[in-house]
Amino acid sequence: MHILQNYIKQSLSLIFLSIFLPLFSIASIVFLIKLATYTAVIQLSIFEMGKLFLFMLPELLFYTLPISFFVAITLALFKLSNENEIIVVFALGIHPRVILQTLFKPALFLSLLLLFNFFILLPHAKTLSNNFLSYKKSEAKFNLSASEFGHKFGDWLLYIGKENENGSYADVILFNKNQDEEVLIGAKKAEIINDAGVLRLKLSSGEGYSYSQEKFTQIDFKTMFINDTMKTDLEKYETPLEYWLPETPSAKKKKMLIANILFSLFPLLSLFLAATIGIVHARHQKGKIFLFLFAGIIIYYSLAISLQLIISAYTIPVLIFGWLIVTYTLYKKIIVAKF
């Protein structure tokens, strides 16, 4: 029995890798294309793109692992059936549940790993990714250059006379107008400073003029800071539970939480279905396995998403028990009754 279990696990691992690696590569290319679209808005180095890809890795694994595992166990059982090895196993008096017991441990381990991935790692990676992109977008707004045209700098209109080699600017003029007064500032030198995620404009050696209908003011300054002109909106959360269930209810996160729980449990809940599809009489059912395989994935994932619109959080127990009852019934009638 121990030899049989090891043989099934070995066959499963080989098929799993042959499915997971291509699927992961295709998904990675899609994510990289998504990253490339960011370069139209912000400047990203190869190192920064690699960092963003690492932030997306938990999400990438979350969607590829369960599908790869389900397809792998189904094809592993089909391979045993196609080579008549499964018939020999049943002829020796071994019950089909032994095969399911062998697959239960890796399925349980993967489901627990997926739950940990989406509940713990995904919020952290998502927050880091969003904060990094927000910072880069705000930094891009400070990507100034000398030209005959001005720049929009928060509430200010900014003109730069010259850009120095060290990254600073010379002959800078800022203008701000509101209903009550107009402000004009001129400086010989300006620098962009990143202070804990807040970008500021440091002006040196300049003059400032403020005028309205009542008064006119003029000042000379050695150093002036234009503070908080553009703040980087950073996401914060203390615990994963706070992320998924914030004080201000989020319908989007609630839907994601329900769907992700069900996606995580897919490897475990679909063992009966995998056995029903994979254990076949090769002569009669060979052409139908892939149709049933993809139909099972589409139906489960569609129900996990669509049932939320009707029964909300009750989707979790309804789909879990409903799916187990239906797949176990098919397993009893198609597999246990014949073998």
mmCIF file with all atom_site columns, N, CA and C in Angstrom, residues 125-194:
data_model
loop_
_atom_site.group_PDB
_atom_site.id
_atom_site.type_symbol
_atom_site.label_atom_id
_atom_site.label_alt_id
_atom_site.label_comp_id
_atom_site.label_asym_id
_atom_site.label_entity_id
_atom_site.label_seq_id
_atom_site.pdbx_PDB_ins_code
_atom_site.Cartn_x
_atom_site.Cartn_y
_atom_site.Cartn_z
_atom_site.occupancy
_atom_site.B_iso_or_equiv
_atom_site.pdbx_formal_charge
_atom_site.auth_seq_id
_atom_site.auth_comp_id
_atom_site.auth_asym_id
_atom_site.auth_atom_id
_atom_site.pdbx_PDB_model_num
ATOM 1   N N  . ALA A 1 125 ? 1.452  42.257 0.208   1.00 0.00 ? 125 ALA A N  1
ATOM 2   C CA . ALA A 1 125 ? 2.040  42.480 -1.114  1.00 0.00 ? 125 ALA A CA 1
ATOM 3   C C  . ALA A 1 125 ? 1.244  43.513 -1.904  1.00 0.00 ? 125 ALA A C  1
ATOM 4   N N  . LYS A 1 126 ? -0.090 43.465 -1.783  1.00 0.00 ? 126 LYS A N  1
ATOM 5   C CA . LYS A 1 126 ? -0.945 44.403 -2.503  1.00 0.00 ? 126 LYS A CA 1
ATOM 6   C C  . LYS A 1 126 ? -0.720 45.829 -2.003  1.00 0.00 ? 126 LYS A C  1
ATOM 7   N N  . THR A 1 127 ? -0.594 45.970 -0.689  1.00 0.00 ? 127 THR A N  1
ATOM 8   C CA . THR A 1 127 ? -0.371 47.295 -0.103  1.00 0.00 ? 127 THR A CA 1
ATOM 9   C C  . THR A 1 127 ? 0.980  47.856 -0.523  1.00 0.00 ? 127 THR A C  1
ATOM 10  N N  . LEU A 1 128 ? 2.010  47.016 -0.478  1.00 0.00 ? 128 LEU A N  1
ATOM 11  C CA . LEU A 1 128 ? 3.341  47.461 -0.909  1.00 0.00 ? 128 LEU A CA 1
ATOM 12  C C  . LEU A 1 128 ? 3.335  47.875 -2.374  1.00 0.00 ? 128 LEU A C  1
ATOM 13  N N  . SER A 1 129 ? 2.651  47.099 -3.207  1.00 0.00 ? 129 SER A N  1
ATOM 14  C CA . SER A 1 129 ? 2.604  47.396 -4.636  1.00 0.00 ? 129 SER A CA 1
ATOM 15  C C  . SER A 1 129 ? 1.871  48.710 -4.896  1.00 0.00 ? 129 SER A C  1
ATOM 16  N N  . ASN A 1 130 ? 0.699  48.895 -4.265  1.00 0.00 ? 130 ASN A N  1
ATOM 17  C CA . ASN A 1 130 ? -0.076 50.127 -4.471  1.00 0.00 ? 130 ASN A CA 1
ATOM 18  C C  . ASN A 1 130 ? 0.670  51.352 -3.958  1.00 0.00 ? 130 ASN A C  1
ATOM 19  N N  . ASN A 1 131 ? 1.331  51.218 -2.798  1.00 0.00 ? 131 ASN A N  1
ATOM 20  C CA . ASN A 1 131 ? 2.082  52.350 -2.245  1.00 0.00 ? 131 ASN A CA 1
ATOM 21  C C  . ASN A 1 131 ? 3.278  52.703 -3.119  1.00 0.00 ? 131 ASN A C  1
ATOM 22  N N  . PHE A 1 132 ? 3.933  51.687 -3.647  1.00 0.00 ? 132 PHE A N  1
ATOM 23  C CA . PHE A 1 132 ? 5.083  51.928 -4.519  1.00 0.00 ? 132 PHE A CA 1
ATOM 24  C C  . PHE A 1 132 ? 4.647  52.655 -5.793  1.00 0.00 ? 132 PHE A C  1
ATOM 25  N N  . LEU A 1 133 ? 3.528  52.207 -6.383  1.00 0.00 ? 133 LEU A N  1
ATOM 26  C CA . LEU A 1 133 ? 3.031  52.851 -7.599  1.00 0.00 ? 133 LEU A CA 1
ATOM 27  C C  . LEU A 1 133 ? 2.566  54.270 -7.318  1.00 0.00 ? 133 LEU A C  1
ATOM 28  N N  . SER A 1 134 ? 1.921  54.495 -6.166  1.00 0.00 ? 134 SER A N  1
ATOM 29  C CA . SER A 1 134 ? 1.477  55.844 -5.798  1.00 0.00 ? 134 SER A CA 1
ATOM 30  C C  . SER A 1 134 ? 2.666  56.773 -5.644  1.00 0.00 ? 134 SER A C  1
ATOM 31  N N  . TYR A 1 135 ? 3.714  56.248 -5.011  1.00 0.00 ? 135 TYR A N  1
ATOM 32  C CA . TYR A 1 135 ? 4.921  57.058 -4.835  1.00 0.00 ? 135 TYR A CA 1
ATOM 33  C C  . TYR A 1 135 ? 5.554  57.409 -6.182  1.00 0.00 ? 135 TYR A C  1
ATOM 34  N N  . LYS A 1 136 ? 5.638  56.406 -7.071  1.00 0.00 ? 136 LYS A N  1
ATOM 35  C CA . LYS A 1 136 ? 6.258  56.643 -8.377  1.00 0.00 ? 136 LYS A CA 1
ATOM 36  C C  . LYS A 1 136 ? 5.421  57.622 -9.210  1.00 0.00 ? 136 LYS A C  1
ATOM 37  N N  . LYS A 1 137 ? 4.088  57.547 -9.085  1.00 0.00 ? 137 LYS A N  1
ATOM 38  C CA . LYS A 1 137 ? 3.235  58.471 -9.828  1.00 0.00 ? 137 LYS A CA 1
ATOM 39  C C  . LYS A 1 137 ? 3.393  59.904 -9.318  1.00 0.00 ? 137 LYS A C  1
ATOM 40  N N  . SER A 1 138 ? 3.464  60.046 -7.985  1.00 0.00 ? 138 SER A N  1
ATOM 41  C CA . SER A 1 138 ? 3.662  61.388 -7.440  1.00 0.00 ? 138 SER A CA 1
ATOM 42  C C  . SER A 1 138 ? 5.052  61.911 -7.788  1.00 0.00 ? 138 SER A C  1
ATOM 43  N N  . GLU A 1 139 ? 6.010  61.016 -7.820  1.00 0.00 ? 139 GLU A N  1
ATOM 44  C CA . GLU A 1 139 ? 7.371  61.412 -8.196  1.00 0.00 ? 139 GLU A CA 1
ATOM 45  C C  . GLU A 1 139 ? 7.415  61.834 -9.660  1.00 0.00 ? 139 GLU A C  1
ATOM 46  N N  . ALA A 1 140 ? 6.622  61.144 -10.489 1.00 0.00 ? 140 ALA A N  1
ATOM 47  C CA . ALA A 1 140 ? 6.598  61.475 -11.915 1.00 0.00 ? 140 ALA A CA 1
ATOM 48  C C  . ALA A 1 140 ? 6.064  62.879 -12.151 1.00 0.00 ? 140 ALA A C  1
ATOM 49  N N  . LYS A 1 141 ? 5.153  63.336 -11.269 1.00 0.00 ? 141 LYS A N  1
ATOM 50  C CA . LYS A 1 141 ? 4.619  64.686 -11.405 1.00 0.00 ? 141 LYS A CA 1
ATOM 51  C C  . LYS A 1 141 ? 5.681  65.740 -11.140 1.00 0.00 ? 141 LYS A C  1
ATOM 52  N N  . PHE A 1 142 ? 6.761  65.311 -10.478 1.00 0.00 ? 142 PHE A N  1
ATOM 53  C CA . PHE A 1 142 ? 7.869  66.230 -10.223 1.00 0.00 ? 142 PHE A CA 1
ATOM 54  C C  . PHE A 1 142 ? 8.972  66.083 -11.273 1.00 0.00 ? 142 PHE A C  1
ATOM 55  N N  . ASN A 1 143 ? 8.684  65.380 -12.329 1.00 0.00 ? 143 ASN A N  1
ATOM 56  C CA . ASN A 1 143 ? 9.670  65.191 -13.386 1.00 0.00 ? 143 ASN A CA 1
ATOM 57  C C  . ASN A 1 143 ? 9.701  66.445 -14.251 1.00 0.00 ? 143 ASN A C  1
ATOM 58  N N  . LEU A 1 144 ? 10.358 67.473 -13.741 1.00 0.00 ? 144 LEU A N  1
ATOM 59  C CA . LEU A 1 144 ? 10.337 68.803 -14.348 1.00 0.00 ? 144 LEU A CA 1
ATOM 60  C C  . LEU A 1 144 ? 11.510 68.990 -15.293 1.00 0.00 ? 144 LEU A C  1
ATOM 61  N N  . SER A 1 145 ? 11.348 69.903 -16.217 1.00 0.00 ? 145 SER A N  1
ATOM 62  C CA . SER A 1 145 ? 12.436 70.222 -17.147 1.00 0.00 ? 145 SER A CA 1
ATOM 63  C C  . SER A 1 145 ? 12.310 71.670 -17.583 1.00 0.00 ? 145 SER A C  1
ATOM 64  N N  . ALA A 1 146 ? 13.438 72.223 -18.002 1.00 0.00 ? 146 ALA A N  1
ATOM 65  C CA . ALA A 1 146 ? 13.437 73.610 -18.480 1.00 0.00 ? 146 ALA A CA 1
ATOM 66  C C  . ALA A 1 146 ? 12.794 73.664 -19.862 1.00 0.00 ? 146 ALA A C  1
ATOM 67  N N  . SER A 1 147 ? 11.873 74.609 -20.055 1.00 0.00 ? 147 SER A N  1
ATOM 68  C CA . SER A 1 147 ? 11.221 74.764 -21.353 1.00 0.00 ? 147 SER A CA 1
ATOM 69  C C  . SER A 1 147 ? 10.560 76.132 -21.399 1.00 0.00 ? 147 SER A C  1
ATOM 70  N N  . GLU A 1 148 ? 10.105 76.502 -22.593 1.00 0.00 ? 148 GLU A N  1
ATOM 71  C CA . GLU A 1 148 ? 9.410  77.776 -22.726 1.00 0.00 ? 148 GLU A CA 1
ATOM 72  C C  . GLU A 1 148 ? 7.991  77.697 -22.174 1.00 0.00 ? 148 GLU A C  1
ATOM 73  N N  . PHE A 1 149 ? 7.511  76.480 -21.908 1.00 0.00 ? 149 PHE A N  1
ATOM 74  C CA . PHE A 1 149 ? 6.190  76.288 -21.333 1.00 0.00 ? 149 PHE A CA 1
ATOM 75  C C  . PHE A 1 149 ? 6.319  76.014 -19.839 1.00 0.00 ? 149 PHE A C  1
ATOM 76  N N  . GLY A 1 150 ? 5.316  76.401 -19.070 1.00 0.00 ? 150 GLY A N  1
ATOM 77  C CA . GLY A 1 150 ? 5.334  76.171 -17.641 1.00 0.00 ? 150 GLY A CA 1
ATOM 78  C C  . GLY A 1 150 ? 4.856  74.778 -17.273 1.00 0.00 ? 150 GLY A C  1
ATOM 79  N N  . HIS A 1 151 ? 4.965  74.470 -15.976 1.00 0.00 ? 151 HIS A N  1
ATOM 80  C CA . HIS A 1 151 ? 4.513  73.198 -15.432 1.00 0.00 ? 151 HIS A CA 1
ATOM 81  C C  . HIS A 1 151 ? 3.428  73.448 -14.396 1.00 0.00 ? 151 HIS A C  1
ATOM 82  N N  . LYS A 1 152 ? 2.542  72.483 -14.271 1.00 0.00 ? 152 LYS A N  1
ATOM 83  C CA . LYS A 1 152 ? 1.542  72.524 -13.212 1.00 0.00 ? 152 LYS A CA 1
ATOM 84  C C  . LYS A 1 152 ? 2.146  71.867 -11.986 1.00 0.00 ? 152 LYS A C  1
ATOM 85  N N  . PHE A 1 153 ? 2.205  72.608 -10.891 1.00 0.00 ? 153 PHE A N  1
ATOM 86  C CA . PHE A 1 153 ? 2.866  72.146 -9.676  1.00 0.00 ? 153 PHE A CA 1
ATOM 87  C C  . PHE A 1 153 ? 1.892  72.317 -8.513  1.00 0.00 ? 153 PHE A C  1
ATOM 88  N N  . GLY A 1 154 ? 0.960  71.338 -8.372  1.00 0.00 ? 154 GLY A N  1
ATOM 89  C CA . GLY A 1 154 ? -0.086 71.499 -7.373  1.00 0.00 ? 154 GLY A CA 1
ATOM 90  C C  . GLY A 1 154 ? -0.966 72.672 -7.752  1.00 0.00 ? 154 GLY A C  1
ATOM 91  N N  . ASP A 1 155 ? -1.073 73.659 -6.859  1.00 0.00 ? 155 ASP A N  1
ATOM 92  C CA . ASP A 1 155 ? -1.850 74.877 -7.122  1.00 0.00 ? 155 ASP A CA 1
ATOM 93  C C  . ASP A 1 155 ? -1.022 75.961 -7.798  1.00 0.00 ? 155 ASP A C  1
ATOM 94  N N  . TRP A 1 156 ? 0.250  75.671 -8.075  1.00 0.00 ? 156 TRP A N  1
ATOM 95  C CA . TRP A 1 156 ? 1.165  76.678 -8.616  1.00 0.00 ? 156 TRP A CA 1
ATOM 96  C C  . TRP A 1 156 ? 1.407  76.443 -10.104 1.00 0.00 ? 156 TRP A C  1
ATOM 97  N N  . LEU A 1 157 ? 1.679  77.522 -10.792 1.00 0.00 ? 157 LEU A N  1
ATOM 98  C CA . LEU A 1 157 ? 2.237  77.460 -12.144 1.00 0.00 ? 157 LEU A CA 1
ATOM 99  C C  . LEU A 1 157 ? 3.742  77.686 -12.006 1.00 0.00 ? 157 LEU A C  1
ATOM 100 N N  . LEU A 1 158 ? 4.526  76.814 -12.590 1.00 0.00 ? 158 LEU A N  1
ATOM 101 C CA . LEU A 1 158 ? 5.970  76.822 -12.376 1.00 0.00 ? 158 LEU A CA 1
ATOM 102 C C  . LEU A 1 158 ? 6.699  76.968 -13.706 1.00 0.00 ? 158 LEU A C  1
ATOM 103 N N  . TYR A 1 159 ? 7.648  77.914 -13.732 1.00 0.00 ? 159 TYR A N  1
ATOM 104 C CA . TYR A 1 159 ? 8.505  78.079 -14.912 1.00 0.00 ? 159 TYR A CA 1
ATOM 105 C C  . TYR A 1 159 ? 9.949  77.859 -14.494 1.00 0.00 ? 159 TYR A C  1
ATOM 106 N N  . ILE A 1 160 ? 10.664 77.042 -15.245 1.00 0.00 ? 160 ILE A N  1
ATOM 107 C CA . ILE A 1 160 ? 12.064 76.723 -14.949 1.00 0.00 ? 160 ILE A CA 1
ATOM 108 C C  . ILE A 1 160 ? 12.941 77.289 -16.059 1.00 0.00 ? 160 ILE A C  1
ATOM 109 N N  . GLY A 1 161 ? 13.898 78.115 -15.669 1.00 0.00 ? 161 GLY A N  1
ATOM 110 C CA . GLY A 1 161 ? 14.774 78.725 -16.660 1.00 0.00 ? 161 GLY A CA 1
ATOM 111 C C  . GLY A 1 161 ? 15.885 77.801 -17.128 1.00 0.00 ? 161 GLY A C  1
ATOM 112 N N  . LYS A 1 162 ? 16.430 77.001 -16.188 1.00 0.00 ? 162 LYS A N  1
ATOM 113 C CA . LYS A 1 162 ? 17.581 76.175 -16.533 1.00 0.00 ? 162 LYS A CA 1
ATOM 114 C C  . LYS A 1 162 ? 17.622 74.939 -15.634 1.00 0.00 ? 162 LYS A C  1
ATOM 115 N N  . GLU A 1 163 ? 18.032 73.829 -16.200 1.00 0.00 ? 163 GLU A N  1
ATOM 116 C CA . GLU A 1 163 ? 18.188 72.593 -15.436 1.00 0.00 ? 163 GLU A CA 1
ATOM 117 C C  . GLU A 1 163 ? 19.687 72.297 -15.279 1.00 0.00 ? 163 GLU A C  1
ATOM 118 N N  . ASN A 1 164 ? 20.143 72.189 -14.035 1.00 0.00 ? 164 ASN A N  1
ATOM 119 C CA . ASN A 1 164 ? 21.562 71.940 -13.773 1.00 0.00 ? 164 ASN A CA 1
ATOM 120 C C  . ASN A 1 164 ? 21.899 70.453 -13.873 1.00 0.00 ? 164 ASN A C  1
ATOM 121 N N  . GLU A 1 165 ? 23.180 70.165 -14.027 1.00 0.00 ? 165 GLU A N  1
ATOM 122 C CA . GLU A 1 165 ? 23.632 68.781 -14.171 1.00 0.00 ? 165 GLU A CA 1
ATOM 123 C C  . GLU A 1 165 ? 23.432 67.964 -12.901 1.00 0.00 ? 165 GLU A C  1
ATOM 124 N N  . ASN A 1 166 ? 23.439 68.611 -11.759 1.00 0.00 ? 166 ASN A N  1
ATOM 125 C CA . ASN A 1 166 ? 23.281 67.888 -10.481 1.00 0.00 ? 166 ASN A CA 1
ATOM 126 C C  . ASN A 1 166 ? 21.819 67.617 -10.123 1.00 0.00 ? 166 ASN A C  1
ATOM 127 N N  . GLY A 1 167 ? 20.900 67.933 -11.037 1.00 0.00 ? 167 GLY A N  1
ATOM 128 C CA . GLY A 1 167 ? 19.482 67.666 -10.796 1.00 0.00 ? 167 GLY A CA 1
ATOM 129 C C  . GLY A 1 167 ? 18.717 68.835 -10.210 1.00 0.00 ? 167 GLY A C  1
ATOM 130 N N  . SER A 1 168 ? 19.383 69.916 -9.878  1.00 0.00 ? 168 SER A N  1
ATOM 131 C CA . SER A 1 168 ? 18.698 71.106 -9.363  1.00 0.00 ? 168 SER A CA 1
ATOM 132 C C  . SER A 1 168 ? 18.290 72.002 -10.532 1.00 0.00 ? 168 SER A C  1
ATOM 133 N N  . TYR A 1 169 ? 17.551 73.067 -10.213 1.00 0.00 ? 169 TYR A N  1
ATOM 134 C CA . TYR A 1 169 ? 17.038 73.962 -11.239 1.00 0.00 ? 169 TYR A CA 1
ATOM 135 C C  . TYR A 1 169 ? 17.443 75.398 -10.907 1.00 0.00 ? 169 TYR A C  1
ATOM 136 N N  . ALA A 1 170 ? 17.571 76.226 -11.944 1.00 0.00 ? 170 ALA A N  1
ATOM 137 C CA . ALA A 1 170 ? 17.957 77.631 -11.759 1.00 0.00 ? 170 ALA A CA 1
ATOM 138 C C  . ALA A 1 170 ? 16.913 78.550 -12.398 1.00 0.00 ? 170 ALA A C  1
ATOM 139 N N  . ASP A 1 171 ? 16.856 79.777 -11.865 1.00 0.00 ? 171 ASP A N  1
ATOM 140 C CA . ASP A 1 171 ? 15.940 80.801 -12.391 1.00 0.00 ? 171 ASP A CA 1
ATOM 141 C C  . ASP A 1 171 ? 14.501 80.291 -12.418 1.00 0.00 ? 171 ASP A C  1
ATOM 142 N N  . VAL A 1 172 ? 14.015 79.978 -11.225 1.00 0.00 ? 172 VAL A N  1
ATOM 143 C CA . VAL A 1 172 ? 12.679 79.387 -11.079 1.00 0.00 ? 172 VAL A CA 1
ATOM 144 C C  . VAL A 1 172 ? 11.666 80.468 -10.704 1.00 0.00 ? 172 VAL A C  1
ATOM 145 N N  . ILE A 1 173 ? 10.500 80.403 -11.321 1.00 0.00 ? 173 ILE A N  1
ATOM 146 C CA . ILE A 1 173 ? 9.407  81.335 -11.014 1.00 0.00 ? 173 ILE A CA 1
ATOM 147 C C  . ILE A 1 173 ? 8.134  80.532 -10.751 1.00 0.00 ? 173 ILE A C  1
ATOM 148 N N  . LEU A 1 174 ? 7.456  80.858 -9.647  1.00 0.00 ? 174 LEU A N  1
ATOM 149 C CA . LEU A 1 174 ? 6.183  80.226 -9.320  1.00 0.00 ? 174 LEU A CA 1
ATOM 150 C C  . LEU A 1 174 ? 5.097  81.286 -9.220  1.00 0.00 ? 174 LEU A C  1
ATOM 151 N N  . PHE A 1 175 ? 3.909  80.939 -9.709  1.00 0.00 ? 175 PHE A N  1
ATOM 152 C CA . PHE A 1 175 ? 2.798  81.891 -9.677  1.00 0.00 ? 175 PHE A CA 1
ATOM 153 C C  . PHE A 1 175 ? 1.538  81.175 -9.194  1.00 0.00 ? 175 PHE A C  1
ATOM 154 N N  . ASN A 1 176 ? 0.838  81.831 -8.274  1.00 0.00 ? 176 ASN A N  1
ATOM 155 C CA . ASN A 1 176 ? -0.403 81.282 -7.742  1.00 0.00 ? 176 ASN A CA 1
ATOM 156 C C  . ASN A 1 176 ? -1.441 82.390 -7.669  1.00 0.00 ? 176 ASN A C  1
ATOM 157 N N  . LYS A 1 177 ? -2.653 82.097 -8.139  1.00 0.00 ? 177 LYS A N  1
ATOM 158 C CA . LYS A 1 177 ? -3.719 83.103 -8.149  1.00 0.00 ? 177 LYS A CA 1
ATOM 159 C C  . LYS A 1 177 ? -4.995 82.505 -7.583  1.00 0.00 ? 177 LYS A C  1
ATOM 160 N N  . ASN A 1 178 ? -5.606 83.237 -6.663  1.00 0.00 ? 178 ASN A N  1
ATOM 161 C CA . ASN A 1 178 ? -6.931 82.878 -6.172  1.00 0.00 ? 178 ASN A CA 1
ATOM 162 C C  . ASN A 1 178 ? -7.817 84.119 -6.166  1.00 0.00 ? 178 ASN A C  1
ATOM 163 N N  . GLN A 1 179 ? -8.977 84.023 -5.577  1.00 0.00 ? 179 GLN A N  1
ATOM 164 C CA . GLN A 1 179 ? -9.927 85.140 -5.635  1.00 0.00 ? 179 GLN A CA 1
ATOM 165 C C  . GLN A 1 179 ? -9.439 86.384 -4.893  1.00 0.00 ? 179 GLN A C  1
ATOM 166 N N  . ASP A 1 180 ? -8.670 86.172 -3.815  1.00 0.00 ? 180 ASP A N  1
ATOM 167 C CA . ASP A 1 180 ? -8.295 87.302 -2.959  1.00 0.00 ? 180 ASP A CA 1
ATOM 168 C C  . ASP A 1 180 ? -6.951 87.920 -3.321  1.00 0.00 ? 180 ASP A C  1
ATOM 169 N N  . GLU A 1 181 ? -5.992 87.111 -3.724  1.00 0.00 ? 181 GLU A N  1
ATOM 170 C CA . GLU A 1 181 ? -4.657 87.650 -3.968  1.00 0.00 ? 181 GLU A CA 1
ATOM 171 C C  . GLU A 1 181 ? -3.907 86.826 -5.000  1.00 0.00 ? 181 GLU A C  1
ATOM 172 N N  . GLU A 1 182 ? -2.821 87.378 -5.470  1.00 0.00 ? 182 GLU A N  1
ATOM 173 C CA . GLU A 1 182 ? -1.912 86.714 -6.392  1.00 0.00 ? 182 GLU A CA 1
ATOM 174 C C  . GLU A 1 182 ? -0.525 86.686 -5.767  1.00 0.00 ? 182 GLU A C  1
ATOM 175 N N  . VAL A 1 183 ? 0.167  85.572 -5.934  1.00 0.00 ? 183 VAL A N  1
ATOM 176 C CA . VAL A 1 183 ? 1.492  85.406 -5.336  1.00 0.00 ? 183 VAL A CA 1
ATOM 177 C C  . VAL A 1 183 ? 2.481  85.042 -6.433  1.00 0.00 ? 183 VAL A C  1
ATOM 178 N N  . LEU A 1 184 ? 3.589  85.726 -6.441  1.00 0.00 ? 184 LEU A N  1
ATOM 179 C CA . LEU A 1 184 ? 4.660  85.481 -7.407  1.00 0.00 ? 184 LEU A CA 1
ATOM 180 C C  . LEU A 1 184 ? 5.957  85.269 -6.639  1.00 0.00 ? 184 LEU A C  1
ATOM 181 N N  . ILE A 1 185 ? 6.630  84.168 -6.917  1.00 0.00 ? 185 ILE A N  1
ATOM 182 C CA . ILE A 1 185 ? 7.890  83.845 -6.233  1.00 0.00 ? 185 ILE A CA 1
ATOM 183 C C  . ILE A 1 185 ? 8.959  83.580 -7.285  1.00 0.00 ? 185 ILE A C  1
ATOM 184 N N  . GLY A 1 186 ? 10.115 84.187 -7.085  1.00 0.00 ? 186 GLY A N  1
ATOM 185 C CA . GLY A 1 186 ? 11.263 83.943 -7.956  1.00 0.00 ? 186 GLY A CA 1
ATOM 186 C C  . GLY A 1 186 ? 12.446 83.483 -7.143  1.00 0.00 ? 186 GLY A C  1
ATOM 187 N N  . ALA A 1 187 ? 13.176 82.465 -7.608  1.00 0.00 ? 187 ALA A N  1
ATOM 188 C CA . ALA A 1 187 ? 14.331 81.935 -6.878  1.00 0.00 ? 187 ALA A CA 1
ATOM 189 C C  . ALA A 1 187 ? 15.435 81.603 -7.861  1.00 0.00 ? 187 ALA A C  1
ATOM 190 N N  . LYS A 1 188 ? 16.671 81.788 -7.375  1.00 0.00 ? 188 LYS A N  1
ATOM 191 C CA . LYS A 1 188 ? 17.824 81.481 -8.219  1.00 0.00 ? 188 LYS A CA 1
ATOM 192 C C  . LYS A 1 188 ? 18.059 79.975 -8.345  1.00 0.00 ? 188 LYS A C  1
ATOM 193 N N  . LYS A 1 189 ? 17.614 79.227 -7.305  1.00 0.00 ? 189 LYS A N  1
ATOM 194 C CA . LYS A 1 189 ? 17.877 77.790 -7.299  1.00 0.00 ? 189 LYS A CA 1
ATOM 195 C C  . LYS A 1 189 ? 16.697 77.048 -6.676  1.00 0.00 ? 189 LYS A C  1
ATOM 196 N N  . ALA A 1 190 ? 16.417 75.857 -7.196  1.00 0.00 ? 190 ALA A N  1
ATOM 197 C CA . ALA A 1 190 ? 15.347 75.017 -6.648  1.00 0.00 ? 190 ALA A CA 1
ATOM 198 C C  . ALA A 1 190 ? 15.788 73.554 -6.674  1.00 0.00 ? 190 ALA A C  1
ATOM 199 N N  . GLU A 1 191 ? 15.385 72.798 -5.650  1.00 0.00 ? 191 GLU A N  1
ATOM 200 C CA . GLU A 1 191 ? 15.691 71.376 -5.562  1.00 0.00 ? 191 GLU A CA 1
ATOM 201 C C  . GLU A 1 191 ? 14.446 70.611 -5.134  1.00 0.00 ? 191 GLU A C  1
ATOM 202 N N  . ILE A 1 192 ? 14.343 69.379 -5.598  1.00 0.00 ? 192 ILE A N  1
ATOM 203 C CA . ILE A 1 192 ? 13.255 68.490 -5.174  1.00 0.00 ? 192 ILE A CA 1
ATOM 204 C C  . ILE A 1 192 ? 13.776 67.600 -4.055  1.00 0.00 ? 192 ILE A C  1
ATOM 205 N N  . ILE A 1 193 ? 13.058 67.559 -2.940  1.00 0.00 ? 193 ILE A N  1
ATOM 206 C CA . ILE A 1 193 ? 13.475 66.794 -1.765  1.00 0.00 ? 193 ILE A CA 1
ATOM 207 C C  . ILE A 1 193 ? 12.389 65.774 -1.424  1.00 0.00 ? 193 ILE A C  1
ATOM 208 N N  . ASN A 1 194 ? 12.838 64.544 -1.209  1.00 0.00 ? 194 ASN A N  1
ATOM 209 C CA . ASN A 1 194 ? 11.920 63.484 -0.783  1.00 0.00 ? 194 ASN A CA 1
ATOM 210 C C  . ASN A 1 194 ? 12.052 63.324 0.729   1.00 0.00 ? 194 ASN A C  1
#
